[in-house]
XYZ file of C-alpha atoms in Angstrom:
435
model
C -24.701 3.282 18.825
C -26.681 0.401 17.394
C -24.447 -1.410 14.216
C -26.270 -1.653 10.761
C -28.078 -4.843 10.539
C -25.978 -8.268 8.794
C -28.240 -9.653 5.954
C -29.449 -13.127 6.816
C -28.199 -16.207 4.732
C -31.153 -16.118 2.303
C -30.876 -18.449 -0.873
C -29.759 -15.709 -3.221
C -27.309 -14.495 -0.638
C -25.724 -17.877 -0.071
C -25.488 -18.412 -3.966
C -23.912 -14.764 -4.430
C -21.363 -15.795 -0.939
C -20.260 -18.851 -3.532
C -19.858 -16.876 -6.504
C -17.749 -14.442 -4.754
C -15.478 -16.761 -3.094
C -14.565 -18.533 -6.681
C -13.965 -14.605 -7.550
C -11.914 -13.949 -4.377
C -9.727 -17.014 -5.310
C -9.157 -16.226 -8.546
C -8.423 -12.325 -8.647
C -7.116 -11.730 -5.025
C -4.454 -14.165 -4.772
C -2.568 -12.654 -7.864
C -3.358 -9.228 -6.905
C -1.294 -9.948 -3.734
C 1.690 -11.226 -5.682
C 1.029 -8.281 -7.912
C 1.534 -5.773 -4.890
C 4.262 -7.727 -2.701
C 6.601 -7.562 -6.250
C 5.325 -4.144 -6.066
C 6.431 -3.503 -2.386
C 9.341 -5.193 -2.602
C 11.029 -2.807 -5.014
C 9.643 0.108 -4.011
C 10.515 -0.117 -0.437
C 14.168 -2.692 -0.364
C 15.835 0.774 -0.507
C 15.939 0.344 3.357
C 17.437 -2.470 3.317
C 20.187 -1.699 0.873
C 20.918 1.863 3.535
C 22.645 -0.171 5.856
C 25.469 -0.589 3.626
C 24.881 2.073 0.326
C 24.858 4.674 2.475
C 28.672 3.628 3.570
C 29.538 2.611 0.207
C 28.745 6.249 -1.308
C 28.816 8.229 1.605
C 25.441 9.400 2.022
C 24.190 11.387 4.742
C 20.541 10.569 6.468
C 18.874 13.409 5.049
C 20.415 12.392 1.858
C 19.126 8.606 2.134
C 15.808 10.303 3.469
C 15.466 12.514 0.065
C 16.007 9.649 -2.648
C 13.256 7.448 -0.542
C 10.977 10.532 -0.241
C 11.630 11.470 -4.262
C 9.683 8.374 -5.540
C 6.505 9.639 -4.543
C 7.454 12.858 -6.378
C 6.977 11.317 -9.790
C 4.290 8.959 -8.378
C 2.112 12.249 -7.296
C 2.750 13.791 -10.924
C 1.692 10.376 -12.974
C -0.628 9.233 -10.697
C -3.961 10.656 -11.880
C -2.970 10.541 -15.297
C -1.857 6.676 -15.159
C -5.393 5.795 -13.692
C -7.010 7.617 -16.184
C -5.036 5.425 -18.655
C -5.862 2.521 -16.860
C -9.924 3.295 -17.246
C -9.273 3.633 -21.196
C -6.968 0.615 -21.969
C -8.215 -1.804 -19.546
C -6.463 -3.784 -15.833
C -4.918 -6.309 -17.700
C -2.560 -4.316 -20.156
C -1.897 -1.473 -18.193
C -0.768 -3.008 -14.672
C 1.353 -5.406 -16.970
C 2.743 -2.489 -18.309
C 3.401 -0.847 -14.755
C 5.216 -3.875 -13.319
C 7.602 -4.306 -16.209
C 8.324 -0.651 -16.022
C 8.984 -0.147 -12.640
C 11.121 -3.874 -12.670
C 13.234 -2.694 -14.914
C 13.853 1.033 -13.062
C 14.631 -0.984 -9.916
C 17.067 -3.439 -11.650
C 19.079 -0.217 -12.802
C 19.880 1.101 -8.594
C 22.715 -1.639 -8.934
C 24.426 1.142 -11.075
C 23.639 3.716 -8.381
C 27.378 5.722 -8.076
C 26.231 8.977 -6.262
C 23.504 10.929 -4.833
C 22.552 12.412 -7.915
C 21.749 9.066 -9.882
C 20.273 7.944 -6.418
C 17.805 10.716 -6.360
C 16.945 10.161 -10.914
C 15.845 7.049 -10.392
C 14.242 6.677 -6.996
C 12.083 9.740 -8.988
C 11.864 7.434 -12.073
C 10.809 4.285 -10.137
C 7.444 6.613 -8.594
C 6.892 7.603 -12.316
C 7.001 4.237 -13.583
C 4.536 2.477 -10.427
C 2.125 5.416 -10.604
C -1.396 4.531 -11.032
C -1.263 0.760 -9.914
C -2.239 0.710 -6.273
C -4.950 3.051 -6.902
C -5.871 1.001 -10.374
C -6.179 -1.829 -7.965
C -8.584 -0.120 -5.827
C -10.347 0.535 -8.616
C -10.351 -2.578 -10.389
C -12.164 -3.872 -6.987
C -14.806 -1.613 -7.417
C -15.845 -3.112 -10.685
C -15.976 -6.692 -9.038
C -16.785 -6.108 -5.414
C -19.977 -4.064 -3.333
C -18.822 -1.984 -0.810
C -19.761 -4.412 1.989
C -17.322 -7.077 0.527
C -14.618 -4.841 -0.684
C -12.429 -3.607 3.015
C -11.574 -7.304 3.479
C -10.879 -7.785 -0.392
C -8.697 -4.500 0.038
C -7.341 -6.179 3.483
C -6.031 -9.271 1.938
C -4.204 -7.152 -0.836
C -3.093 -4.800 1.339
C -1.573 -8.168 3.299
C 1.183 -7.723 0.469
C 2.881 -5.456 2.448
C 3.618 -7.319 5.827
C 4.003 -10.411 3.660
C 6.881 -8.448 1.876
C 7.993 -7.263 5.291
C 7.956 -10.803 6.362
C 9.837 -12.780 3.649
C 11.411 -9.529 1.763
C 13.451 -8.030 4.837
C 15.393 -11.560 5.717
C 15.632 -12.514 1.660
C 17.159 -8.454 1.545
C 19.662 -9.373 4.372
C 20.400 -12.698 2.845
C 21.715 -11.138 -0.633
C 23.453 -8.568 0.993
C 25.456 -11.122 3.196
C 25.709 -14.012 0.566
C 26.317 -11.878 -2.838
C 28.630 -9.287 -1.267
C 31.537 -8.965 -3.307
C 30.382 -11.901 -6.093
C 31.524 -10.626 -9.963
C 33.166 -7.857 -7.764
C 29.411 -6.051 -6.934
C 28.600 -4.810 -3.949
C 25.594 -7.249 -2.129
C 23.506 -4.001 -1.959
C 23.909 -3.847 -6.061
C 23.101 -7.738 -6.162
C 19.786 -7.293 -3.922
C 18.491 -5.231 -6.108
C 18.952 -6.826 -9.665
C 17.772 -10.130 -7.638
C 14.617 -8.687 -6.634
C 14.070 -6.777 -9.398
C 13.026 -10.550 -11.421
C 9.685 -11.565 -9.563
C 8.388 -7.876 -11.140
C 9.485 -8.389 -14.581
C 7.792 -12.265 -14.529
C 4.536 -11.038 -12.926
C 4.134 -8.416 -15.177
C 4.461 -10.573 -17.742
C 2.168 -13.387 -16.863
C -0.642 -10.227 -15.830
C -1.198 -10.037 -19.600
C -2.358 -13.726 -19.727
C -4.040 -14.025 -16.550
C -5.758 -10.604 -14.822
C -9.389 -9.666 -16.754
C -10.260 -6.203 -17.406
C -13.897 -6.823 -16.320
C -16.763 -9.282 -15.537
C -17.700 -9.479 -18.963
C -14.438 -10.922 -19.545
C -14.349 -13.802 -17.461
C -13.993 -17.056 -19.265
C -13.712 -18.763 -15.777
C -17.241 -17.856 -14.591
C -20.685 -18.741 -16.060
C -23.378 -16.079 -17.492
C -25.228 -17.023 -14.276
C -22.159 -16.041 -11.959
C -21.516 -13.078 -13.773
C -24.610 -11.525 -14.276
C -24.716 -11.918 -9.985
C -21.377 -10.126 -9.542
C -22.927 -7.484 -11.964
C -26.109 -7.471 -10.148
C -24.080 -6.625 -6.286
C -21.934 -4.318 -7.726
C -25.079 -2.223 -9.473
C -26.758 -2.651 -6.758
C -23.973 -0.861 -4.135
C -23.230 1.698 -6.901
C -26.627 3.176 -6.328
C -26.150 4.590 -3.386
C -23.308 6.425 -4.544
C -23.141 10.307 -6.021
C -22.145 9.614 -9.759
C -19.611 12.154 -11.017
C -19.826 12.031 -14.751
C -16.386 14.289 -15.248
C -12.962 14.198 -14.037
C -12.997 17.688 -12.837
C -15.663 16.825 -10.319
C -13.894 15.098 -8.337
C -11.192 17.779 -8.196
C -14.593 20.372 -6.626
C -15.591 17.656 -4.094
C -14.591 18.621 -0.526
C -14.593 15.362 0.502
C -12.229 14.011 -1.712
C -9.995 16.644 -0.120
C -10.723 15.595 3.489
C -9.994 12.078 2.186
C -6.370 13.242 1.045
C -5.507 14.646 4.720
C -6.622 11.403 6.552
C -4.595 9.505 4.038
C -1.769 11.410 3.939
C -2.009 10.812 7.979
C -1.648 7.208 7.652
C 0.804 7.193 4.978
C 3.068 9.434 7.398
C 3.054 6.366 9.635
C 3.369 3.272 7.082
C 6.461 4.641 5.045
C 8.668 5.993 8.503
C 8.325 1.847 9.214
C 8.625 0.975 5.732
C 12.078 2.828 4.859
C 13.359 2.649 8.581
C 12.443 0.117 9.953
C 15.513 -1.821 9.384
C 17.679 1.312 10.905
C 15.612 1.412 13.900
C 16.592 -2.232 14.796
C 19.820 -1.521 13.949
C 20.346 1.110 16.310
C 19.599 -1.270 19.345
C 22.328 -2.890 18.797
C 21.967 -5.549 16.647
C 24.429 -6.683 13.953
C 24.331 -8.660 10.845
C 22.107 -8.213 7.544
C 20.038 -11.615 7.793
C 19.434 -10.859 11.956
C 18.589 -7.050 11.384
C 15.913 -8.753 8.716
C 14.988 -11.517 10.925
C 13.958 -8.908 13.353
C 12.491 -6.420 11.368
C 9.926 -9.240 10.196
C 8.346 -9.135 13.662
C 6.370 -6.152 13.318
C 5.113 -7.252 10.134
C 3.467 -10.687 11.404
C 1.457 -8.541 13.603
C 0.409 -6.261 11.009
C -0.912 -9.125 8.891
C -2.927 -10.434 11.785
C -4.529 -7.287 12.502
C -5.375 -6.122 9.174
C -7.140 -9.178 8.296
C -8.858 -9.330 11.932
C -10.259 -5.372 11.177
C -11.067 -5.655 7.696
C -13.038 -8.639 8.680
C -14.808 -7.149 11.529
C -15.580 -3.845 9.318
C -17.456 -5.810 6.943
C -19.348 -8.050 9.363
C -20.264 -5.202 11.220
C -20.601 -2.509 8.175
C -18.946 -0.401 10.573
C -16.068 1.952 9.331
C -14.982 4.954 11.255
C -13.872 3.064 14.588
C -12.077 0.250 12.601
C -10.224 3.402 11.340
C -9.836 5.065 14.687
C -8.805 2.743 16.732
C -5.768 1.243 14.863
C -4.941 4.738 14.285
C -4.819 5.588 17.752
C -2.559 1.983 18.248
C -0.084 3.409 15.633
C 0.279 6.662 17.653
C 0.703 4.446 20.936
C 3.504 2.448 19.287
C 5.388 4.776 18.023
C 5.338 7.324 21.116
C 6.872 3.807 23.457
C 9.184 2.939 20.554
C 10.628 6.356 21.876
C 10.696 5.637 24.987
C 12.308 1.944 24.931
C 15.251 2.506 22.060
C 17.509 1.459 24.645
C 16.501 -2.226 24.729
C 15.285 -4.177 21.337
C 12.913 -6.366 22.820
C 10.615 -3.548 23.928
C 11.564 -1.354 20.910
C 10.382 -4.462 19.191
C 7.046 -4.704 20.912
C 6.112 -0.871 20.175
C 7.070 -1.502 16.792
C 4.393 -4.180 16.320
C 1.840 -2.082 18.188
C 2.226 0.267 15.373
C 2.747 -1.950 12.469
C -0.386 -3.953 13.395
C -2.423 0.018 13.545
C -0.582 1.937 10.746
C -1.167 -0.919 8.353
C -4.470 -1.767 8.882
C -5.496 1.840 8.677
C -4.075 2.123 4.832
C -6.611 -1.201 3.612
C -9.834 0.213 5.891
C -9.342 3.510 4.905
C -10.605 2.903 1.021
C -13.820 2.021 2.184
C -14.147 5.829 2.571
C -13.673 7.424 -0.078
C -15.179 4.610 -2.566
C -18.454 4.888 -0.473
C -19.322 8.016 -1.915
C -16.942 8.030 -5.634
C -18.812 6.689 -8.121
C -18.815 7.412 -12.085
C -16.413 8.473 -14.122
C -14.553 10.667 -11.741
C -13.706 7.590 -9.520
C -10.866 6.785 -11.546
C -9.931 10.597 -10.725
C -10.838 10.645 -7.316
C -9.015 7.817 -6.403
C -5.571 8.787 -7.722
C -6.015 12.628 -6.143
C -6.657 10.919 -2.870
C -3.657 8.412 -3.126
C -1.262 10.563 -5.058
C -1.580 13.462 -2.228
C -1.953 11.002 0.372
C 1.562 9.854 -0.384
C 2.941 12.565 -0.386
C 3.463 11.494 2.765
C 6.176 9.101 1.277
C 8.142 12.225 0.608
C 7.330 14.111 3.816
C 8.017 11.422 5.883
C 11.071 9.472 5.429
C 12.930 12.916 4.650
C 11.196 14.466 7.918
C 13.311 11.356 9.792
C 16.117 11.837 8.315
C 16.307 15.503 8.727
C 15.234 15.515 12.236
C 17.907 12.801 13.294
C 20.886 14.543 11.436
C 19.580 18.547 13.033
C 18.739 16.637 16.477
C 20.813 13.777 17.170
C 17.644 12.143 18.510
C 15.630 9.389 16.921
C 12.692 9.948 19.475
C 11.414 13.152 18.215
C 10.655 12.076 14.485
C 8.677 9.339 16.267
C 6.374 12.126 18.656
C 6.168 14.210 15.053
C 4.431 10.431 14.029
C 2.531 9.927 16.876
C 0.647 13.442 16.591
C 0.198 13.139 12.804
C -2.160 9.622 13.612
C -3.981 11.220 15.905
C -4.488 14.067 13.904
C -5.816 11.673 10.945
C -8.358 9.415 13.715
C -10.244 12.645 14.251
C -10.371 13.826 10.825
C -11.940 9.731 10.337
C -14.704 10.940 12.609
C -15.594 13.917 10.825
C -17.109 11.807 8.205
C -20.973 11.001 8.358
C -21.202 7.092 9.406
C -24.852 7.175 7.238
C -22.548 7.448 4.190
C -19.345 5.022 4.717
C -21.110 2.412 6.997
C -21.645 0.290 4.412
């Protein structure tokens, strides 16, 4: 099929191309430091497994529970938090988000049992509900459509970056603090990493703008452009004037099964990943987080390469499809080659670089059609019941590996859920999301 046609470089388009990149440089970067303080906390609970769950004598489905139970209290605060976010404005409410949730993940260091494991791993969800999907909506009131999957991209880069540097600076801690002021370096890892959350947060209430209007760093002239492209997009969207709409619209429904898909894929790596290269057979904190930093370099290179492509091409469904499909693929040979790390390695990239580029792509969706009011709504449905997922999953592992003794079938149960969620992506009309 023939690709939508790329606008040539006419004068207005070149001076709207320079506009936007002094916008992407100013908003994005932060963003990203916004979301890998963000990641960091939310996810380090895999890290701090390899020796809590000795320390305290928790069982996998145990560990699997308190990971799943965040996204318990971020499904019941999510819509509610972005609704918040709409009526008090970015800059004050993600400030408000990130000190919150810094503060919930500084308190795990006084984790004692399962119980207060499972409280605040529930409290840490309530706390970060409403900021990735406030994100995504923030970048609706600066970006078009045909800008925003590699905006959302390079956000959604926080991830692998906290993959990269998070997962050694995790084993590091653990190794270096264990046993300093007689704490545990499980306890230590996360008060440490628990700081870059609080200081962002702070520092968001000087820095991010609520809107365009707001600006002080651009001219009239550069704002009334970035006012102009974002009118312009909304146009073609269906404006839903209440919340309750968005609750009736069937495909903001559809949109919460592919994402819950995806999601199914990105937390198993995100919580496990540092067991699964553990059970090769290596030893040692800082190597296990050395290693587990692999797949995450080739996530970043692939999500940036696809959201790229998706907006050169204003092409969506087979950038969605296909990395799908590669996070299937990996996980199914990460089955098949847990004997050897090397090759468990190499599937593990395969479907780090497809699971995480789906989750960035896959907004282009749903904010194709989601426009009015009932955005802000539609947005946190779709996320909140797509991560679900990050209860389903991580408990699903855990469950499966303690009833099973095998570590291969949680990763078939993965491979079928991607599939399922590529050919759900292709149930959408391309006239709507190729944009």
């Amino acid at each position: 099929m023939p690709m939508p046609a790329v606008a040539a470089e006419t004068p207005a388009l070149a001076r709207e191309n320079t506009v936007y990149r002094k916008v992407v440089r100013r908003i994005v970067p932060f963003l990203v430091l916004c979301y890998v303080a963000s990641y960091l906390d939310r996810v380090n609970v895999g890290f701090a497994k390899l020796q809590m769950s000795d320390d305290l004598g928790f069982s996998e489905a145990a560990y699997g529970l308190g990971a799943g139970l965040f996204f318990i209290g971020y499904f019941i605060l999510e819509v509610p938090s972005n609704l918040m976010l709409q009526r008090v404005g970015a800059r004050a409410w993600i400030a408000r988000i990130m000190i919150s949730w810094g503060l919930v993940s500084a308190a795990f260091m006084f984790v004692t049992n399962e119980a207060t494991f499972y409280v605040l791993r529930f409290l840490l969800g309530a706390a970060e509900a409403g900021f990735y999907p406030g994100v995504i909506l923030y970048c609706t009131y600066w970006f078009p459509s045909h800008r925003r999957a590699r905006v959302i991209a390079m956000f959604m880069s926080a991830i692998p970056v906290a993959g990269i540097f998070g997962n050694p600076l995790s084993g590091w801690i653990m190794d270096s603090f264990q046993g300093v002021n007689g704490w545990q370096g499980w306890q230590w890892m996360f008060l440490l990493e628990a700081v870059p959350a609080l200081l962002v947060g702070v520092v968001t209430l000087f820095y991010l703008d609520d809107g365009v209007r707001d600006a002080k760093w651009l001219t009239d002239e550069e704002k009334a452009v970035v006012e102009r492209a974002v009118a312009d997009d909304s146009a073609h969207r269906t404006v839903h004037g209440r919340v309750r709409d968005a609750f009736s619209e069937p495909r903001v429904w559809l949109m919460c099964l592919i994402y819950f898909c995806f999601v199914m894929g990105q937390y198993a790596l995100t919580f496990w990943m540092p067991t699964f290269v553990e059970s090769t057979g290596i030893e040692g904190n800082v190597a296990i987080g050395v290693l587990s930093a692999v797949p995450f370099v080739a996530a970043l290179v692939a999500m940036n390469l696809f959201g790229r492509s998706a907006d050169k091409r204003r092409e969506r469904r087979w950038h969605l499809v296909i990395p799908s499909l590669m996070g299937a693929v990996g996980f199914s040979l990460s089955a098949v080659w847990n004997g050897s790390t090397a090759l468990s390695l190499i599937a593990l990239s395969v479907a780090a670089a497809g699971v995480l580029t789906c989750a960035p792509l896959f907004w282009s969706l749903p904010t194709a059609f989601l426009g009015g009011t009932a955005a802000a709504a539609g947005l946190a449905i779709i996320n909140s019941v797509g991560n679900l997922a990050g209860f389903v999953s991580p408990y699903m592992i855990g469950a499966l590996k303690d009833t099973t003794g095998s570590a291969s079938i949680p990763m078939y149960v993965l491979a079928f859920t991607l599939v399922v969620g590529a050919a759900a992506v292709l149930t959408t009309k391309k006239q709507v999301v190729n944009r």
